[in-house]
Short mmCIF file of C-alpha atoms and ligand atoms in Angstrom, two decimals:
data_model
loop_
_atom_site.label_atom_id
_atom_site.label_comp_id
_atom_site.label_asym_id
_atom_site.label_seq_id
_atom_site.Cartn_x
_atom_site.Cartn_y
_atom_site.Cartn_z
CA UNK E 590 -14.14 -14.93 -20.65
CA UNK E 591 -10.71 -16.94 -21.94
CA UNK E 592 -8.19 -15.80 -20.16
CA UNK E 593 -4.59 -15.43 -22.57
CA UNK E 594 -1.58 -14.39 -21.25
CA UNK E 595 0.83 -12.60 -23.16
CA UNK E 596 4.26 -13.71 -24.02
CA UNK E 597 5.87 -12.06 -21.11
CA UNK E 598 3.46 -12.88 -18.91
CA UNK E 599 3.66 -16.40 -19.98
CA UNK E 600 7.37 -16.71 -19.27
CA UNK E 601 7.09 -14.76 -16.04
CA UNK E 602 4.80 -17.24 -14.92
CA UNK E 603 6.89 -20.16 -15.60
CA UNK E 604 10.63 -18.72 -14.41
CA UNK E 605 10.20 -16.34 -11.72
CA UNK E 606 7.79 -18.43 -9.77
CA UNK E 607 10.65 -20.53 -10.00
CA UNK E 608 13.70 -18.58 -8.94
CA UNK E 609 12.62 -15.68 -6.49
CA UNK E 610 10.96 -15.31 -3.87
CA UNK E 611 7.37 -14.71 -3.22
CA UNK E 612 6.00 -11.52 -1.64
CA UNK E 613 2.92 -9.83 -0.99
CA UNK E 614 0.99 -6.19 -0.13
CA UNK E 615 -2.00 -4.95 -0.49
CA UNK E 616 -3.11 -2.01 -0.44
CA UNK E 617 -6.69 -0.33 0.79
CA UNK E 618 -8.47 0.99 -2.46
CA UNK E 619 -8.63 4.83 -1.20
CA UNK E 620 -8.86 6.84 -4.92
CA UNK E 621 -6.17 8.42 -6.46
CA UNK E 622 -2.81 8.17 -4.51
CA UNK E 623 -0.94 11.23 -3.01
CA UNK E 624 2.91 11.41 -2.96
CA UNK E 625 2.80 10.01 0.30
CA UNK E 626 1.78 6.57 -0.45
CA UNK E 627 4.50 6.54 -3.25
CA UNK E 628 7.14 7.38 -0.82
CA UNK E 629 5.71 5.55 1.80
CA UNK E 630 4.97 2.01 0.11
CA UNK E 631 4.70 2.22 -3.35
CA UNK E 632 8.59 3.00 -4.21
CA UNK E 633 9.48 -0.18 -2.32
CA UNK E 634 7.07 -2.07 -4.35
CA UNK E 635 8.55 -0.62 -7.60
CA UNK E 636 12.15 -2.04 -6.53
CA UNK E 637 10.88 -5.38 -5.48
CA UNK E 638 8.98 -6.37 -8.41
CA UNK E 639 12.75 -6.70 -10.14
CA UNK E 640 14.19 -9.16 -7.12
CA UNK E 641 10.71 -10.71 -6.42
CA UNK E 642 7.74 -12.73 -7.38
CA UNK E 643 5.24 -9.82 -6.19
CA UNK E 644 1.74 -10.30 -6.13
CA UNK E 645 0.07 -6.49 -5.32
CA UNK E 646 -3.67 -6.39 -4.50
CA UNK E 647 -7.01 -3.89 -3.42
CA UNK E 648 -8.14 -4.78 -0.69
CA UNK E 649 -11.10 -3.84 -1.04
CA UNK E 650 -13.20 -5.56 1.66
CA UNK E 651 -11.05 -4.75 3.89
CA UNK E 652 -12.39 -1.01 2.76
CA UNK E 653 -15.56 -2.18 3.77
CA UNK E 654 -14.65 -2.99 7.11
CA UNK E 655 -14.30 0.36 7.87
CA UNK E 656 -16.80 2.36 5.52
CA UNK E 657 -19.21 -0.52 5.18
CA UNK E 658 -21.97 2.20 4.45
CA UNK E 659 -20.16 4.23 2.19
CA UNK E 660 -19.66 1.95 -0.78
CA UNK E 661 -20.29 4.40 -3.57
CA UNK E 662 -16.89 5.68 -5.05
CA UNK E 663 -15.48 1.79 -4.71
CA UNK E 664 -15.04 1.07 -8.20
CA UNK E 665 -13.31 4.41 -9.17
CA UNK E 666 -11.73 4.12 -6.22
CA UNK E 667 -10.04 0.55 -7.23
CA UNK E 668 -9.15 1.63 -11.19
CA UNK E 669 -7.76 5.02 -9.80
CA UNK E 670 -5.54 3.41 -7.52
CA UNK E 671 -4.06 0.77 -9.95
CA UNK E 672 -3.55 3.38 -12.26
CA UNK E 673 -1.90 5.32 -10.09
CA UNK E 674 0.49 2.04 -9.46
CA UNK E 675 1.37 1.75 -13.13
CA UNK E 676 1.92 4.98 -12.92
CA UNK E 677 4.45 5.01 -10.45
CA UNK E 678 5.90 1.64 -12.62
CA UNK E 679 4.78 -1.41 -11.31
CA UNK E 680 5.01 -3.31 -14.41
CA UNK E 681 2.85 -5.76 -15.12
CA UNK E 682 4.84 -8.34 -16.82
CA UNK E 683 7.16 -8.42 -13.55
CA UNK E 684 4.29 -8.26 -10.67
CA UNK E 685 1.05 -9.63 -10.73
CA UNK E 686 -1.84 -7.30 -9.92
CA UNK E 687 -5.41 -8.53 -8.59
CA UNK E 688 -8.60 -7.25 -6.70
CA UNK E 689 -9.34 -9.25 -3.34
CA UNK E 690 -13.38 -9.67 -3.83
CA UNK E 691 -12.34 -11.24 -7.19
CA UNK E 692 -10.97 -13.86 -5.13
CA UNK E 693 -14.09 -15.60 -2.65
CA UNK E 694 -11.03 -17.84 -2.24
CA UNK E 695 -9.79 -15.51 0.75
CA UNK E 696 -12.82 -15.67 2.58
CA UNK E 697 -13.17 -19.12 2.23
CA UNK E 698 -9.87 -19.41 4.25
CA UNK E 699 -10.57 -16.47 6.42
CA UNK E 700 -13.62 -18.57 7.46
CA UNK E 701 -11.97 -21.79 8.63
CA UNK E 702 -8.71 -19.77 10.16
CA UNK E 703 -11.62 -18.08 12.27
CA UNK E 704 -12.52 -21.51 13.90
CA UNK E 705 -9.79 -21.54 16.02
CA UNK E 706 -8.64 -18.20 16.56
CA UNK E 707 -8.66 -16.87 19.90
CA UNK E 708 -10.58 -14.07 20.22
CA UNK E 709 -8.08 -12.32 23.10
CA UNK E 710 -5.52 -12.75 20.05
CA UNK E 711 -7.48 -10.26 17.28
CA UNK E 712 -9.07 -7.77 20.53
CA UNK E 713 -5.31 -7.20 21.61
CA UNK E 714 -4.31 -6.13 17.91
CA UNK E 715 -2.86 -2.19 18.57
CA UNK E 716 -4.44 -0.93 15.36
CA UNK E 717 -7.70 -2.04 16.40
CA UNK E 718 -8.43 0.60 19.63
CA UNK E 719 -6.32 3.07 17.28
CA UNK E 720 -8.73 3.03 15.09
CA UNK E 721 -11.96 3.03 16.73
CA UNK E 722 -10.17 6.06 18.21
CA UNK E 723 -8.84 7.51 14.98
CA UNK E 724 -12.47 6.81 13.44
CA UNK E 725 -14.48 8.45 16.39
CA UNK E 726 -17.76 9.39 13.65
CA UNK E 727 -17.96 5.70 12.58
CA UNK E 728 -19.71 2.57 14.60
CA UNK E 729 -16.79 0.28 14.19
CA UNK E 730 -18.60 -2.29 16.90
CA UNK E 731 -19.05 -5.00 14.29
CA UNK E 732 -17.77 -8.54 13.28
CA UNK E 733 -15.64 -7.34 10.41
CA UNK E 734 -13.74 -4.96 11.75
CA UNK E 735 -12.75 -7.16 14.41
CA UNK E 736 -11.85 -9.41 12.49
CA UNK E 737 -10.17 -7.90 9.39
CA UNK E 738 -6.39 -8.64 10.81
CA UNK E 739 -7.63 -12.53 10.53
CA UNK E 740 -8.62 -11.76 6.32
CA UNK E 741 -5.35 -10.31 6.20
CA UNK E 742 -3.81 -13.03 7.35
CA UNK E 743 -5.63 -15.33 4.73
CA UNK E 744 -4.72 -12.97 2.03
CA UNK E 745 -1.27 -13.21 3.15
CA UNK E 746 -1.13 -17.33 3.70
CA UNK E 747 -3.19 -17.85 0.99
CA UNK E 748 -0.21 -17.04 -1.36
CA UNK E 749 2.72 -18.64 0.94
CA UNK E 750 4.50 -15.64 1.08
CA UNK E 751 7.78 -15.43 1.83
CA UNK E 752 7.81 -11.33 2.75
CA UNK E 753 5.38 -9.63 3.02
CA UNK E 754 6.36 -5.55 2.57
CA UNK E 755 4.87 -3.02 5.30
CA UNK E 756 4.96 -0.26 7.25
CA UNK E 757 5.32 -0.37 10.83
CA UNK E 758 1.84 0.04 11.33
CA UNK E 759 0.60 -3.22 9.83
CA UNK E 760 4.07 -5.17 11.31
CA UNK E 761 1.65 -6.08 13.64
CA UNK E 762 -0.86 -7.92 11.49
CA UNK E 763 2.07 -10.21 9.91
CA UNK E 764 3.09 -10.64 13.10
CA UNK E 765 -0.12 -12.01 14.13
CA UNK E 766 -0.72 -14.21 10.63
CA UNK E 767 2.56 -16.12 11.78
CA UNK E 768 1.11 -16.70 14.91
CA UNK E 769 -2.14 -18.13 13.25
CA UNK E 770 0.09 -19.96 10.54
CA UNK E 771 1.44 -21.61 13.64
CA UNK E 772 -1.21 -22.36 15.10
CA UNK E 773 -3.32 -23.78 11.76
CA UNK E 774 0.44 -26.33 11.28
CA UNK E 775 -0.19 -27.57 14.87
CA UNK E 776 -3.60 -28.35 14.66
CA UNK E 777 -4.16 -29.31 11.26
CA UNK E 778 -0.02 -30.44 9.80
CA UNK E 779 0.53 -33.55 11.54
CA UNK E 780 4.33 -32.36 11.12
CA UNK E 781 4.12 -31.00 7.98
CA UNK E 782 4.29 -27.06 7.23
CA UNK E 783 1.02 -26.39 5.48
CA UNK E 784 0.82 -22.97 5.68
CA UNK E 785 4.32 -20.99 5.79
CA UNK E 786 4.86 -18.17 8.29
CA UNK E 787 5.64 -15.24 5.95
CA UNK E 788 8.37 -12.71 6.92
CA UNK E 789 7.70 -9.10 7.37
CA UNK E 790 9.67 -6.97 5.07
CA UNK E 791 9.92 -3.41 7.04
CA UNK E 792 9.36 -0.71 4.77
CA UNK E 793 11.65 1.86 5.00
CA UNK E 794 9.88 4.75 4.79
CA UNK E 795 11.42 8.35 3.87
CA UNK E 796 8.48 10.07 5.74
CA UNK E 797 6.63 12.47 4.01
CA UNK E 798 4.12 14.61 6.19
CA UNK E 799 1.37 16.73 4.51
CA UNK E 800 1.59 20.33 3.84
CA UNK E 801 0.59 21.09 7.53
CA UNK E 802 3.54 18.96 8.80
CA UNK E 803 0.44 16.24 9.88
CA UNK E 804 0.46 13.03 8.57
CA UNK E 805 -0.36 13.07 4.68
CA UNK E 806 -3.81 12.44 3.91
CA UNK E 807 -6.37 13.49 1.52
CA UNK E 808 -9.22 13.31 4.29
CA UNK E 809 -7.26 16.55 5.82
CA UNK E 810 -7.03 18.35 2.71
CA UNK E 811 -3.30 18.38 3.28
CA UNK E 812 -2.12 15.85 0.67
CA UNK E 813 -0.49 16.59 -3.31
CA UNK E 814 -1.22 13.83 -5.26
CA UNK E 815 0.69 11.55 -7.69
CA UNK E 816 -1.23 12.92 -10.61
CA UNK E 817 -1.59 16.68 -9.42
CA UNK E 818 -1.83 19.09 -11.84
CA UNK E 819 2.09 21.15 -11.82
CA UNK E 820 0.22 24.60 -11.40
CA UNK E 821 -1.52 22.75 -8.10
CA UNK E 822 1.50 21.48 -7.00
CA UNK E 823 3.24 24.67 -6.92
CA UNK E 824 0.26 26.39 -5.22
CA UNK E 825 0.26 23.70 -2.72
CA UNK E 826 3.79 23.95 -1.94
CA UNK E 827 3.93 27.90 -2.11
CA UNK E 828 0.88 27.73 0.73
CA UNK E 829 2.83 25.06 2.65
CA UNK E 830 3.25 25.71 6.27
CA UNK E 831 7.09 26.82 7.55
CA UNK E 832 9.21 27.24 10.80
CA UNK E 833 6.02 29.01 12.93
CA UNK E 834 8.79 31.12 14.56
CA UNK E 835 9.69 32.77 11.33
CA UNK E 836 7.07 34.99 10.72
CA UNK E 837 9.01 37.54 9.30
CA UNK E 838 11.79 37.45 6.15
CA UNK E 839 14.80 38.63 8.77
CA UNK E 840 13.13 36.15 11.21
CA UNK E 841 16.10 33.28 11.90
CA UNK E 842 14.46 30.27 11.26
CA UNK E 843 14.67 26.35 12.50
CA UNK E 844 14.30 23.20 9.73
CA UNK E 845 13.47 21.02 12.24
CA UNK E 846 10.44 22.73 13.51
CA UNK E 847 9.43 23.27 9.71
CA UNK E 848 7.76 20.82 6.89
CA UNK E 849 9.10 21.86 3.81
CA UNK E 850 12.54 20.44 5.05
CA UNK E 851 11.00 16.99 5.72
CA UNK E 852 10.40 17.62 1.97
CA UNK E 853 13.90 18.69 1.14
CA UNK E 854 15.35 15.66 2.96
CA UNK E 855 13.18 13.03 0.76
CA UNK E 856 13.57 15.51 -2.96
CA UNK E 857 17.00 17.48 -1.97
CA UNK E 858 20.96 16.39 -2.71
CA UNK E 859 23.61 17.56 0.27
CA UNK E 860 24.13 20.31 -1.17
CA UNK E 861 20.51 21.67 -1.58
CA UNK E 862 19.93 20.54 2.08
CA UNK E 863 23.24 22.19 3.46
CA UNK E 864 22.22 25.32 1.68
CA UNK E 865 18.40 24.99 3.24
CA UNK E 866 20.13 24.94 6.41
CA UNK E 867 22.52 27.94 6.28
CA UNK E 868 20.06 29.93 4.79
CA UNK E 869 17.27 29.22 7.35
CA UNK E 870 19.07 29.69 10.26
CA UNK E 871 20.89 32.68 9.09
CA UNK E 872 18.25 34.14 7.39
CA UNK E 873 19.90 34.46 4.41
CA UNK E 874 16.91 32.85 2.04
CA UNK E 875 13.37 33.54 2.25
CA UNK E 876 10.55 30.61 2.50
CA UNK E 877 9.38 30.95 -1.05
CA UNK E 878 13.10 30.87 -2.17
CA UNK E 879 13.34 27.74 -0.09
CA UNK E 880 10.25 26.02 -1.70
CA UNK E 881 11.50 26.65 -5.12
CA UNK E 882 13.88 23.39 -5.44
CA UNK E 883 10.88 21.17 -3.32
CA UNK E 884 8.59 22.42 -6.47
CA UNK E 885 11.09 21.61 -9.18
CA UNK E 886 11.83 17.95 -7.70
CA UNK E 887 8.52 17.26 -7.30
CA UNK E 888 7.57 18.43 -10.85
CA UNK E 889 10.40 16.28 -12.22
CA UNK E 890 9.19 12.98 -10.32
CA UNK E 891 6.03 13.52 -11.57
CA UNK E 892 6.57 13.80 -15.07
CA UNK E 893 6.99 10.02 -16.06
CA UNK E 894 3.73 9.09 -13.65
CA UNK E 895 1.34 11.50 -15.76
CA UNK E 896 2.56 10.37 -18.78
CA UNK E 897 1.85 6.90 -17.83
CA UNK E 898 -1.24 7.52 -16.45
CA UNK E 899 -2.14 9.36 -19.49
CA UNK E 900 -1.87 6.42 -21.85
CA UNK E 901 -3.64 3.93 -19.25
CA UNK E 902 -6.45 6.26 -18.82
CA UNK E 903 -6.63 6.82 -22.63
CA UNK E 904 -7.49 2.91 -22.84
CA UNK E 905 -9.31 1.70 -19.51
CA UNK E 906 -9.50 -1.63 -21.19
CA UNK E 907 -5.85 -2.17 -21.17
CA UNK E 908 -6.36 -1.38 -17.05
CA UNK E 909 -8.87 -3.79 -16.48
CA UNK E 910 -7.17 -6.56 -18.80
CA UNK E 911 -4.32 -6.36 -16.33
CA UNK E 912 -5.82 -6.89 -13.54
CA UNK E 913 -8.13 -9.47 -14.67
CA UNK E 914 -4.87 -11.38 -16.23
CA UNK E 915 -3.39 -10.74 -12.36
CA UNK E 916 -6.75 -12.14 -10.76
CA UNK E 917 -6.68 -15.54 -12.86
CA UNK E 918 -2.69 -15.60 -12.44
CA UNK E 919 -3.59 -14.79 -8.34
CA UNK E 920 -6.85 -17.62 -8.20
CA UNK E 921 -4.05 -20.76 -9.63
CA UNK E 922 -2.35 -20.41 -6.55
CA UNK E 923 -5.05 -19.81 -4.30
CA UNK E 924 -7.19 -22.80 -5.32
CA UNK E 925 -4.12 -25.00 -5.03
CA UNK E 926 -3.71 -23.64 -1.05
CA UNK E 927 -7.44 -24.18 -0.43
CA UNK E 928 -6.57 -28.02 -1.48
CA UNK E 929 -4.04 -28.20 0.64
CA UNK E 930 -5.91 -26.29 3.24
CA UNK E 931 -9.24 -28.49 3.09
CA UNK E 932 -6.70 -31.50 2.89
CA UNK E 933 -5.06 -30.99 6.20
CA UNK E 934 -9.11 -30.20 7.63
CA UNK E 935 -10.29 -33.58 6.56
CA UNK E 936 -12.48 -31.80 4.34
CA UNK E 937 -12.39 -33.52 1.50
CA UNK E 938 -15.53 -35.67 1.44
N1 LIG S 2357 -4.47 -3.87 5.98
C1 LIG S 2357 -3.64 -3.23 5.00
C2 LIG S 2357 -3.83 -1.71 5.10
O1 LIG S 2357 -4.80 -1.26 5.67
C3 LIG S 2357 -3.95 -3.67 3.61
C4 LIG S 2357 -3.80 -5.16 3.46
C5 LIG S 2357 -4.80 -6.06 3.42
C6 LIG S 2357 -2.58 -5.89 3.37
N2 LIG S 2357 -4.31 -7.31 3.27
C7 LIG S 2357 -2.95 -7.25 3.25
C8 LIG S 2357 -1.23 -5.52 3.37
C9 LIG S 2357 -2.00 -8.25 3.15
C10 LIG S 2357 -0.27 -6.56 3.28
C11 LIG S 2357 -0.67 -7.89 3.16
O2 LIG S 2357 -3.00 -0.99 4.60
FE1 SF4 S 2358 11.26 26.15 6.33
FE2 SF4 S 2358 12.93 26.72 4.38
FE3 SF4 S 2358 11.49 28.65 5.53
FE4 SF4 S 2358 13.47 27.50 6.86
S1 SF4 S 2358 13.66 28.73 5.01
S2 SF4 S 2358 11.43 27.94 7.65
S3 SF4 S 2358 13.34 25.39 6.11
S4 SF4 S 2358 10.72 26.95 4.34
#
């Protein structure tokens, strides 16, 4: 299929590659997004794509290095999720969007960074005992998994990215793709810097738990997400878990020990919070009372996502235009790393 890129994309192609710098995240194809990942990663993304060359991606084999059986829902999986991050307003005429299988480019530089990376280096990775541990059901005793913080590091080098956005729980994969960009410039560079070491760009994260005050996830049932209908939202909300210690109306309550003001503080103004807080502890509001301004401001955010998720799902075309525009845009840069790449490897015969 031609590829033709539109006039915008045309001239982001040329300028911004230009003038800003680059940065890249990725993101694990899990379905439709919750308000969680929007306040946890996607917001940042939305505010870098005006300062930054951004290339977002699925990652979706690294999905498969963790539910390598379960294959079944990947492809809704992938389109709900982008949708969900036009939704949220990644704009594709500022950020380039792409799927990671689309790209055999990454593997082929996952492949020769595996030659000589230490083993000790990817067994000594923290979020690889957290989550065999987190993931007790599955059999994560296999090659991939042990090896997925190495394909992150090729997705990450393949790009020469300058930042590379996170949360603290993937710091330390960037940490340990400088460490093999190192490494590759010392074998293979004779001097020269062939493969940058990226910079990790610390999301900062206005943490969101889940209605039970747990993490946010939809495996626990505890999520609301992006595209929730309003009368779910407001049933999820009303449900939500409060201070355990007020169990009556009269009961003087605590905001720290309750969830809904981890909401308040991401959705409320000062004076919304200082009224959550005189009202709790003195009893002077009820808990439904107190929900009522979490519902509203969550209702309000959400307004602009459905109706952008609306028209993108009323043309699925236009979705899968974008991202194979992104995956050409994404495979120029890679192919011109792999030269480089095989260059340095004396593998150019
Ligand atoms: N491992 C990341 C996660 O589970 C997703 C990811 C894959 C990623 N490759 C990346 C993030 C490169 C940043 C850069 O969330
Ligand atoms: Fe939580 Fe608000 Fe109820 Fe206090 S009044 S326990 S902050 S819901």
């Amino acid at each position: 299929m031609a590829i033709r890129f539109t006039g915008a994309q045309c001239s982001r192609l040329q300028f911004s590659a230009m003038t800003k710098p680059r940065v890249l995240s990725g993101m694990r194809p899990t379905g439709a997004l919750h308000i969680g990942h929007y306040h946890g990663a996607l917001k940042n993304w939305v505010r870098l794509q005006h300062e930054h060359d951004c290339y977002f991606f699925v990652a979706d084999w690294h999905a498969l290095t963790t539910h390598y059986d379960d294959h079944a829902d990947l492809e809704r999986n992938v389109y709900d999720m982008v949708v969900d991050w036009l939704a949220a307003g990644i704009e594709p005429e500022r950020a380039t969007l792409f799927i990671q299988s689309r790209l055999p480019e990454h593997a082929e530089l996952f492949t020769l960074l595996a030659m000589g990376t230490p083993l000790s280096w990817l067994e000594r990775v923290p979020t690889y005992k957290d989550q065999i541990r987190s993931l007790p059901g599955r059999d994560l005793a296999t090659y991939g998994f042990l090896g997925y913080p190495l394909l992150q590091a090729a997705d990450i080098l393949i790009y020469k990215a300058a930042f590379v956005p996170v949360g603290e729980d993937q710091a330390p994969h960037v940490e340990i793709t400088r460490e093999v960009a190192r490494r590759f410039n010392h074998l293979y560079g004779r001097g020269a810097t062939v493969l940058p070491e990226p910079a990790t760009l610390l999301t900062e994260t206005s943490r969101l738990p889940g209605l039970d005050g747990q993490k946010m996830s939809k495996s626990l049932g505890n999520d609301i997400a992006m595209r929730e209908e309003p009368a779910e939202v407001e049933r999820k909300v009303c449900r939500m878990q409060t201070d355990p210690q007020r169990v009556r109306r009269s009961d003087k309550g605590d905001p720290q020990r309750c969830p809904v003001w981890q909401f308040h503080r991401v959705y409320s103004d000062a004076d919304t919070q200082a009224w959550v807080t005189t009202g709790c502890t003195t009893a002077g509001i009820g808990c439904l009372e107190c929900k009522r301004p979490v519902i509203d401001a969550i209702l309000k955010e959400q307004a602009p996502w459905r109706e952008r998720a609306e028209s993108y799902l009323a043309n699925s075309k236009q979705v899968q235009w974008i991202v194979e525009v992104g995956t050409e845009q994404a495979r120029g840069i890679a192919r011109r790393t792999m030269r480089d790449v095989r260059a340095a490897m004396g593998l150019v015969y």
